Amino acid sequence: MRYLLIILFCGVFTIAHASDKIASTIKELNEYASEAKAGDHIFLKDGVYKDAVIKFNNSAGTENAPVTVSAQHPGKVFLEGNSSISFSGQYIHIKDLVFQNGGHELKSKQVIEFRISEKAQASHCTISDCVINDFNNTIKTDVNAWVGIYGEYNVVERCLFKAKDNMGPTLVVWLDSSRAAHHTIAENYFLTRSNGAQVDNGLESIRIGDSKTSFTDAHCVIAFNRFEDCDGEIEIISNKSCHNSYLHNTFFNCDGGLTLRHGNHTLCDGNYFDGGKKKLSYGIRFIGEGHVAINNYFRNLHGASHELYRSPVSLLNGLINTPINGYYQVRNAVVTDNIFMDCETPLIRIGAFSPKRDGMSIAPDTVTIQNNVFVNSGNATGDVLEIITPALHFTVNGNKISKGYKVAQPGSFTEIAKGTEKSVTQSDYPAVLTLNKGVGAGWVLPRIREKMKGKKYTYLVPEDVGPTWGKN
């Protein structure tokens, strides 16, 4: 009992001695943040700060008493010119800051970086309710990310990332092959990602890992984010690691989709893809082993008729003797309990390959397509399922289709009676994964799990994401 009282007393003592400080300069902010104790809150005075370099290390924070650095009033601190933030330590929370009117000479420097050096990285730290708006290099081919996440168990939530147009991902997770990252990226608004560099690659909105760490078990969770007008390249999200979960995100009016580019055992659950007016919009592209797409809603996607890789769902061929940055064979792929509504056909493409890649001829192996619903509300026709390279060990069953669609395996599809499409597609309960158990991240924040509960998929509007202080 005496030891319990000592522990409780120490906890109360720590919280009681937490203090608030207001920094009037960036130098003061760095000093206060470096010296802060658990529970301290450092405010940066409202105003405009040009070429600000915020950089500090602090490991005093705890789970219940983090060190917090924020604007004096949310959204009233503006970091302009070539401003940046880098920090390391544990249990640090940075929030309510706005980056604008700058970034022109950042070159390869990241705007927000969860480290101050290769060895000094962040863990259990959070960036929330911040804005980076049109903070671009003058030279569009200069490569820089807006947010670079290192370390482990970090969170980026409720931020707005708007109008990036130079090379480099908007947000990138940098992995250490010796450990899982366990980061969470949630409730952010990725808005208007364009291709100022006019190149084919390197302009993702999110990238998790790279080809060098593509077989690392990352266990990252990307959930409840909205991607709108993200047209930087074919990959809005590029998955390049193993055991990640993409949960209940919305992709609206984007010339791109979610690509499982490298790595294995990724879960895509409850996402909503609405192509809007974009002719190159698509859903999910499979490369690698053990991936699952379940409970997703694919609507009004137009890319299938334009490019082989842009069907609502496409499973690619593997490359013979592939290098690590090439194309690994699709194996043990599961596409189940999804809804396809008014998308251009084919809705699922098996064995797609690029004629520019010699040797891209290894067919997908062990593919299951079941319990999906394929609906058109008009008079659309065409093949629901296009088989370019026949998959080995191919299972197709329990699927439902609207009248007018063609199917390669008629016995595996049941036609929906006219007038019943609406009831079929408004199912509000999620299917339970029975195949490829253990896929995806091994740990999801409890609040994310709670938010998913009872929902088959989620359609997010702008008011659902981004900084809380920006809401009317």
XYZ file of C-alpha atoms in Angstrom:
472
model
C 0.000 0.000 0.000
C 2.888 2.347 0.901
C 4.446 1.814 -2.549
C 1.124 2.573 -4.248
C 0.850 5.872 -2.338
C 4.389 6.797 -3.362
C 3.573 6.134 -7.012
C 0.377 8.174 -6.827
C 2.170 11.016 -5.057
C 4.890 11.114 -7.731
C 2.259 11.263 -10.458
C 0.421 14.132 -8.762
C 3.721 15.932 -8.138
C 4.647 15.713 -11.825
C 1.309 17.083 -13.033
C 1.165 19.778 -10.347
C 4.526 21.154 -11.442
C 3.638 21.278 -15.132
C 3.802 24.835 -16.417
C 2.721 26.991 -19.354
C 5.110 29.323 -21.152
C 4.596 31.734 -24.027
C 7.492 32.082 -26.455
C 7.791 35.362 -28.354
C 10.602 34.193 -30.649
C 11.623 30.932 -32.302
C 14.792 30.923 -30.203
C 12.711 31.066 -27.026
C 10.425 28.336 -28.329
C 13.365 25.994 -28.981
C 14.813 26.692 -25.540
C 11.517 26.209 -23.704
C 10.666 23.038 -25.661
C 14.105 21.526 -25.013
C 13.897 22.192 -21.281
C 10.212 21.355 -20.749
C 9.126 18.835 -18.142
C 6.314 16.295 -18.410
C 2.977 18.052 -18.847
C 4.455 21.436 -19.801
C 2.717 23.418 -22.548
C 4.768 25.799 -24.675
C 2.773 28.363 -26.666
C 4.193 30.289 -29.616
C 2.836 33.815 -29.598
C 0.353 34.600 -32.367
C 1.919 36.153 -35.447
C 3.958 35.566 -38.598
C 7.393 33.927 -38.396
C 9.545 33.869 -41.511
C 12.315 31.314 -42.112
C 11.654 29.820 -38.698
C 13.688 26.730 -37.837
C 12.035 24.938 -34.932
C 14.330 22.177 -33.719
C 14.469 20.498 -30.330
C 14.848 17.237 -28.427
C 12.833 16.290 -25.359
C 12.245 12.934 -23.698
C 10.592 14.177 -20.516
C 7.017 13.634 -21.666
C 4.885 10.678 -20.647
C 1.754 9.073 -22.063
C -0.484 10.981 -19.656
C 1.626 14.149 -19.524
C 3.153 14.936 -22.914
C 5.218 17.996 -23.700
C 2.948 20.179 -25.866
C 4.045 22.849 -28.337
C 1.262 24.839 -29.987
C 0.058 28.155 -31.323
C -1.056 30.638 -28.686
C -4.442 30.462 -30.400
C -5.225 27.703 -32.913
C -4.514 28.735 -36.490
C -3.062 32.130 -35.514
C 0.630 31.259 -35.867
C 1.908 31.423 -39.457
C 5.256 29.911 -40.414
C 6.375 31.354 -43.737
C 9.425 31.495 -46.015
C 11.623 28.423 -45.566
C 10.293 27.468 -42.154
C 10.501 23.911 -40.836
C 10.058 21.802 -37.714
C 12.240 18.888 -36.631
C 12.095 17.223 -33.235
C 13.061 14.045 -31.409
C 12.313 12.385 -28.105
C 9.105 10.919 -26.755
C 5.532 11.985 -26.008
C 5.717 15.360 -27.754
C 2.534 16.932 -29.142
C 2.790 19.722 -31.734
C -0.443 21.330 -32.890
C -2.399 24.247 -34.377
C 0.360 25.707 -36.610
C 0.013 26.964 -40.211
C 2.719 26.783 -42.899
C 1.991 29.145 -45.780
C 3.601 31.630 -48.195
C 6.849 29.752 -48.507
C 8.789 26.566 -49.110
C 10.403 27.995 -52.242
C 14.010 27.173 -51.333
C 13.554 24.118 -49.126
C 15.021 21.881 -51.855
C 15.321 18.411 -50.215
C 14.462 19.566 -46.690
C 11.250 18.240 -45.164
C 8.787 20.698 -43.660
C 7.918 18.576 -40.602
C 10.397 15.897 -39.591
C 10.041 13.391 -36.751
C 13.798 13.436 -36.064
C 16.705 15.847 -35.617
C 19.337 13.373 -36.803
C 19.573 9.809 -38.042
C 20.050 8.546 -34.490
C 17.767 11.015 -32.679
C 14.209 10.172 -33.745
C 10.716 10.493 -32.295
C 8.515 7.926 -30.587
C 4.940 8.239 -29.316
C 4.762 11.789 -30.693
C 1.839 13.547 -32.371
C 1.324 16.266 -34.960
C -2.286 17.433 -34.995
C -4.528 20.205 -36.331
C -1.766 21.761 -38.456
C -1.916 23.148 -42.001
C 0.634 23.063 -44.806
C -0.698 25.094 -47.725
C 1.053 25.589 -51.092
C 4.481 25.279 -49.460
C 6.333 24.301 -52.622
C 9.826 24.441 -54.032
C 10.294 26.943 -56.834
C 11.948 24.220 -58.935
C 9.231 21.586 -59.258
C 11.695 18.732 -59.837
C 13.374 19.333 -56.445
C 12.303 16.427 -54.223
C 11.048 17.152 -50.740
C 8.339 15.723 -48.534
C 6.097 17.907 -46.435
C 5.975 15.409 -43.565
C 8.648 12.791 -42.882
C 7.799 10.283 -40.146
C 10.600 8.334 -38.457
C 10.806 6.325 -35.240
C 7.812 4.421 -33.916
C 4.278 4.842 -32.588
C 3.871 8.363 -33.960
C 0.601 9.986 -35.050
C -0.363 12.565 -37.688
C -4.008 13.520 -37.285
C -6.567 16.158 -38.274
C -4.175 18.108 -40.514
C -4.784 19.836 -43.847
C -2.243 19.271 -46.626
C -3.204 21.482 -49.536
C -1.803 22.297 -52.980
C 1.473 20.399 -53.151
C 2.836 20.402 -56.710
C 6.551 19.578 -56.645
C 8.233 16.175 -56.479
C 8.329 14.181 -53.284
C 5.436 12.615 -51.347
C 3.175 14.858 -49.336
C 3.721 12.507 -46.398
C 6.243 9.685 -46.231
C 6.976 7.045 -43.597
C 10.686 6.236 -43.456
C 11.242 2.732 -42.124
C 13.969 1.052 -40.139
C 14.192 -2.560 -41.313
C 15.047 -3.694 -37.755
C 11.716 -2.680 -36.202
C 8.044 -2.093 -36.928
C 6.929 1.533 -37.073
C 3.318 1.328 -35.806
C 2.448 4.871 -36.965
C -1.112 6.184 -37.343
C -2.188 8.676 -40.027
C -5.816 9.584 -39.425
C -8.554 12.136 -40.154
C -6.359 14.292 -42.380
C -7.461 16.203 -45.483
C -5.224 15.760 -48.542
C -6.473 18.385 -50.986
C -5.320 19.305 -54.501
C -2.117 17.387 -55.173
C -0.927 18.314 -58.687
C 2.030 17.453 -60.910
C 4.013 20.629 -61.430
C 7.081 18.586 -62.356
C 5.266 16.857 -65.240
C 6.866 13.475 -64.487
C 5.403 9.989 -63.991
C 6.707 9.075 -60.564
C 7.467 10.462 -57.109
C 4.399 12.611 -56.408
C 2.350 10.440 -54.053
C 0.126 11.859 -51.342
C 1.272 9.119 -48.939
C 4.090 6.618 -49.239
C 4.727 3.982 -46.574
C 8.330 2.819 -46.912
C 10.388 2.433 -50.069
C 11.654 -0.451 -52.172
C 14.723 -0.942 -49.950
C 12.555 -1.615 -46.871
C 9.614 -3.138 -48.728
C 9.785 -6.448 -46.836
C 9.747 -4.698 -43.457
C 6.686 -5.308 -41.276
C 5.613 -1.686 -40.785
C 2.209 -2.137 -39.078
C 1.049 1.374 -39.993
C -2.606 2.431 -39.976
C -3.981 4.954 -42.473
C -7.584 5.638 -41.509
C -10.444 8.097 -42.063
C -8.475 10.430 -44.349
C -10.009 12.258 -47.339
C -8.065 12.548 -50.599
C -9.577 15.069 -53.015
C -8.225 16.190 -56.403
C -5.015 14.282 -55.751
C -3.629 14.011 -59.292
C 0.112 13.959 -58.693
C 0.598 10.506 -60.207
C -1.032 7.085 -60.608
C -0.364 6.217 -56.935
C -2.226 8.452 -54.497
C -1.041 6.061 -51.817
C 1.974 3.868 -52.463
C 2.271 0.955 -50.067
C 5.901 -0.194 -49.910
C 6.044 -2.328 -46.779
C 4.216 -5.178 -45.046
C 1.294 -5.471 -42.638
C -0.300 -2.064 -43.127
C -4.005 -1.242 -42.843
C -5.929 1.239 -45.014
C -9.230 1.749 -43.227
C -12.288 3.845 -44.167
C -10.487 6.457 -46.261
C -12.282 8.443 -48.978
C -10.799 9.087 -52.431
C -12.817 11.695 -54.308
C -12.289 13.066 -57.821
C -8.687 11.877 -58.107
C -6.680 10.750 -61.152
C -5.182 7.863 -59.229
C -5.806 5.196 -56.626
C -4.347 3.019 -53.877
C -1.419 0.899 -55.061
C -0.007 -2.010 -53.083
C 3.284 -1.458 -54.870
C 5.730 -3.409 -52.685
C 5.381 -5.518 -49.570
C 2.872 -8.126 -48.441
C -0.168 -8.760 -46.211
C -1.895 -5.401 -46.549
C -5.543 -4.839 -45.555
C -7.813 -2.439 -47.477
C -11.076 -2.314 -45.542
C -14.057 0.048 -45.758
C -12.566 2.612 -48.146
C -14.746 4.694 -50.506
C -13.509 5.469 -54.014
C -15.539 8.006 -56.017
C -13.928 8.937 -59.321
C -16.047 12.033 -59.839
C -15.132 13.502 -63.228
C -11.551 12.218 -63.393
C -10.953 9.926 -66.363
C -7.945 8.144 -64.809
C -9.547 7.346 -61.463
C -9.269 3.789 -60.136
C -9.450 1.807 -56.919
C -6.881 -0.726 -55.680
C -3.940 -2.253 -57.534
C -2.469 -5.528 -56.228
C 1.230 -6.492 -56.404
C 2.755 -8.978 -53.928
C 1.391 -11.542 -51.490
C -1.440 -11.877 -49.010
C -3.348 -8.654 -49.734
C -7.057 -8.266 -48.938
C -9.698 -5.825 -50.236
C -12.911 -6.116 -48.225
C -15.953 -3.882 -47.587
C -14.779 -1.213 -50.038
C -17.129 0.901 -52.174
C -15.973 1.605 -55.747
C -18.119 4.239 -57.468
C -17.944 6.086 -60.754
C -14.365 5.064 -61.544
C -13.323 5.750 -65.147
C -9.748 4.542 -65.553
C -10.299 0.958 -66.699
C -10.963 1.861 -70.313
C -7.904 4.126 -70.506
C -5.075 2.112 -68.906
C -4.558 -1.534 -67.894
C -3.552 -0.621 -64.338
C -6.596 1.536 -63.615
C -9.526 -0.850 -63.130
C -11.474 -0.492 -59.899
C -9.459 -3.555 -58.849
C -6.493 -4.889 -60.805
C -4.160 -7.786 -60.062
C -0.867 -7.511 -61.930
C 1.472 -10.122 -63.323
C 4.811 -10.659 -61.651
C 8.164 -10.007 -63.296
C 10.573 -12.893 -63.954
C 13.687 -12.514 -61.754
C 12.311 -9.265 -60.452
C 14.632 -6.823 -58.702
C 13.451 -5.504 -55.357
C 11.941 -2.442 -57.030
C 10.211 -4.494 -59.724
C 6.957 -6.485 -59.675
C 6.555 -9.450 -57.354
C 3.973 -12.106 -58.116
C 0.474 -11.647 -56.754
C -0.286 -14.585 -54.461
C -3.087 -15.344 -51.991
C -5.130 -12.299 -53.011
C -8.638 -11.837 -51.621
C -11.280 -9.504 -53.090
C -14.433 -10.033 -51.084
C -17.656 -8.298 -50.013
C -17.003 -5.104 -51.968
C -19.534 -2.948 -53.873
C -18.894 -1.719 -57.423
C -21.320 0.990 -58.557
C -21.422 2.595 -62.033
C -17.743 2.067 -62.810
C -16.342 1.638 -66.309
C -15.634 -1.978 -67.183
C -13.796 -4.187 -66.629
C -14.416 -3.902 -62.906
C -11.763 -6.456 -61.970
C -8.768 -7.107 -64.219
C -6.628 -10.209 -63.713
C -3.059 -10.524 -64.993
C -2.434 -6.993 -66.229
C 1.088 -6.184 -67.359
C 3.080 -3.456 -69.043
C 4.334 -4.181 -72.574
C 7.327 -2.003 -71.653
C 8.405 -4.560 -69.027
C 9.989 -7.627 -70.646
C 9.299 -10.737 -68.605
C 6.236 -9.430 -66.752
C 4.481 -12.727 -67.330
C 4.097 -14.538 -63.990
C 0.362 -15.055 -63.495
C -1.334 -14.356 -60.151
C -1.587 -17.487 -58.010
C -4.395 -18.321 -55.565
C -6.965 -15.603 -56.090
C -10.385 -15.446 -54.440
C -13.165 -13.174 -55.695
C -16.375 -13.707 -53.755
C -19.507 -12.074 -52.372
C -18.990 -8.836 -54.303
C -21.853 -6.783 -55.760
C -21.510 -5.274 -59.253
C -24.202 -2.689 -59.991
C -24.993 -0.207 -62.735
C -27.894 2.185 -62.325
C -28.146 2.837 -66.067
C -27.630 0.656 -69.104
C -23.929 -0.078 -68.786
C -22.550 -3.191 -70.441
C -19.159 -4.813 -70.616
C -17.123 -7.464 -68.837
C -17.228 -7.439 -65.067
C -14.137 -9.617 -64.967
C -11.367 -9.377 -67.555
C -8.769 -12.129 -67.547
C -5.632 -11.136 -69.444
C -3.418 -13.778 -67.853
C -5.381 -16.636 -66.250
C -4.710 -16.942 -62.535
C -3.614 -20.218 -61.027
C -5.952 -21.607 -58.360
C -8.730 -19.145 -59.093
C -11.892 -19.125 -56.929
C -14.946 -17.064 -57.946
C -18.266 -17.469 -56.142
C -21.196 -15.754 -54.479
C -21.015 -12.558 -56.553
C -24.067 -10.548 -57.681
C -24.388 -8.465 -60.855
C -26.848 -6.113 -62.507
C -28.494 -7.153 -65.714
C -26.495 -6.144 -68.775
C -23.006 -6.915 -67.513
C -21.062 -9.755 -69.096
C -19.240 -12.370 -67.063
C -16.489 -14.792 -67.991
C -17.747 -17.429 -65.526
C -21.561 -17.197 -65.511
C -22.068 -19.816 -62.793
C -20.169 -17.694 -60.281
C -22.461 -14.661 -60.587
C -26.124 -14.202 -59.676
C -28.122 -11.569 -61.507
C -29.797 -8.901 -59.362
C -33.447 -8.312 -60.082
C -34.219 -4.904 -61.578
C -35.212 -2.447 -58.885
C -33.399 -4.224 -56.029
C -29.943 -2.704 -56.597
C -30.445 0.007 -53.991
C -31.230 -2.401 -51.174
C -28.281 -4.603 -52.105
C -25.748 -1.739 -52.036
C -26.959 -0.077 -48.841
C -25.781 -2.788 -46.529
C -24.568 -1.020 -43.395
C -22.727 -3.873 -41.723
C -19.140 -4.949 -42.422
C -18.280 -8.415 -43.630
C -15.926 -10.394 -41.422
C -12.648 -11.525 -42.913
C -12.432 -15.313 -43.069
C -9.458 -15.659 -45.451
C -5.916 -14.339 -44.967
C -6.414 -13.811 -41.243
C -3.586 -11.872 -39.672
C -3.372 -9.466 -42.594
C -2.866 -5.746 -41.911
C -1.513 -3.903 -38.886
C -1.329 -5.832 -35.655
C -2.475 -2.885 -33.561
C -5.038 -0.142 -34.216
C -5.747 2.796 -31.905
C -8.875 2.065 -29.846
C -10.605 5.251 -31.065
C -10.100 4.140 -34.682
C -11.572 0.732 -33.913
C -14.519 2.361 -32.201
C -15.104 4.680 -35.149
C -15.159 1.694 -37.530
C -17.547 -0.331 -35.439
C -20.681 -1.385 -37.308
C -19.706 0.393 -40.557
C -19.150 -1.450 -43.801
C -17.478 1.596 -45.350
C -17.266 5.344 -44.740
C -17.798 8.310 -47.050
C -16.041 11.346 -45.582
C -16.930 14.931 -46.484
C -14.526 17.879 -45.950
C -16.135 18.747 -42.614
C -15.158 15.305 -41.271
C -11.406 15.828 -41.643
C -8.667 18.381 -41.047
C -8.102 20.816 -38.158
C -10.911 21.070 -35.646
C -10.368 24.828 -35.333
C -11.086 25.327 -39.041
C -14.679 24.148 -38.790
C -17.548 26.641 -39.006
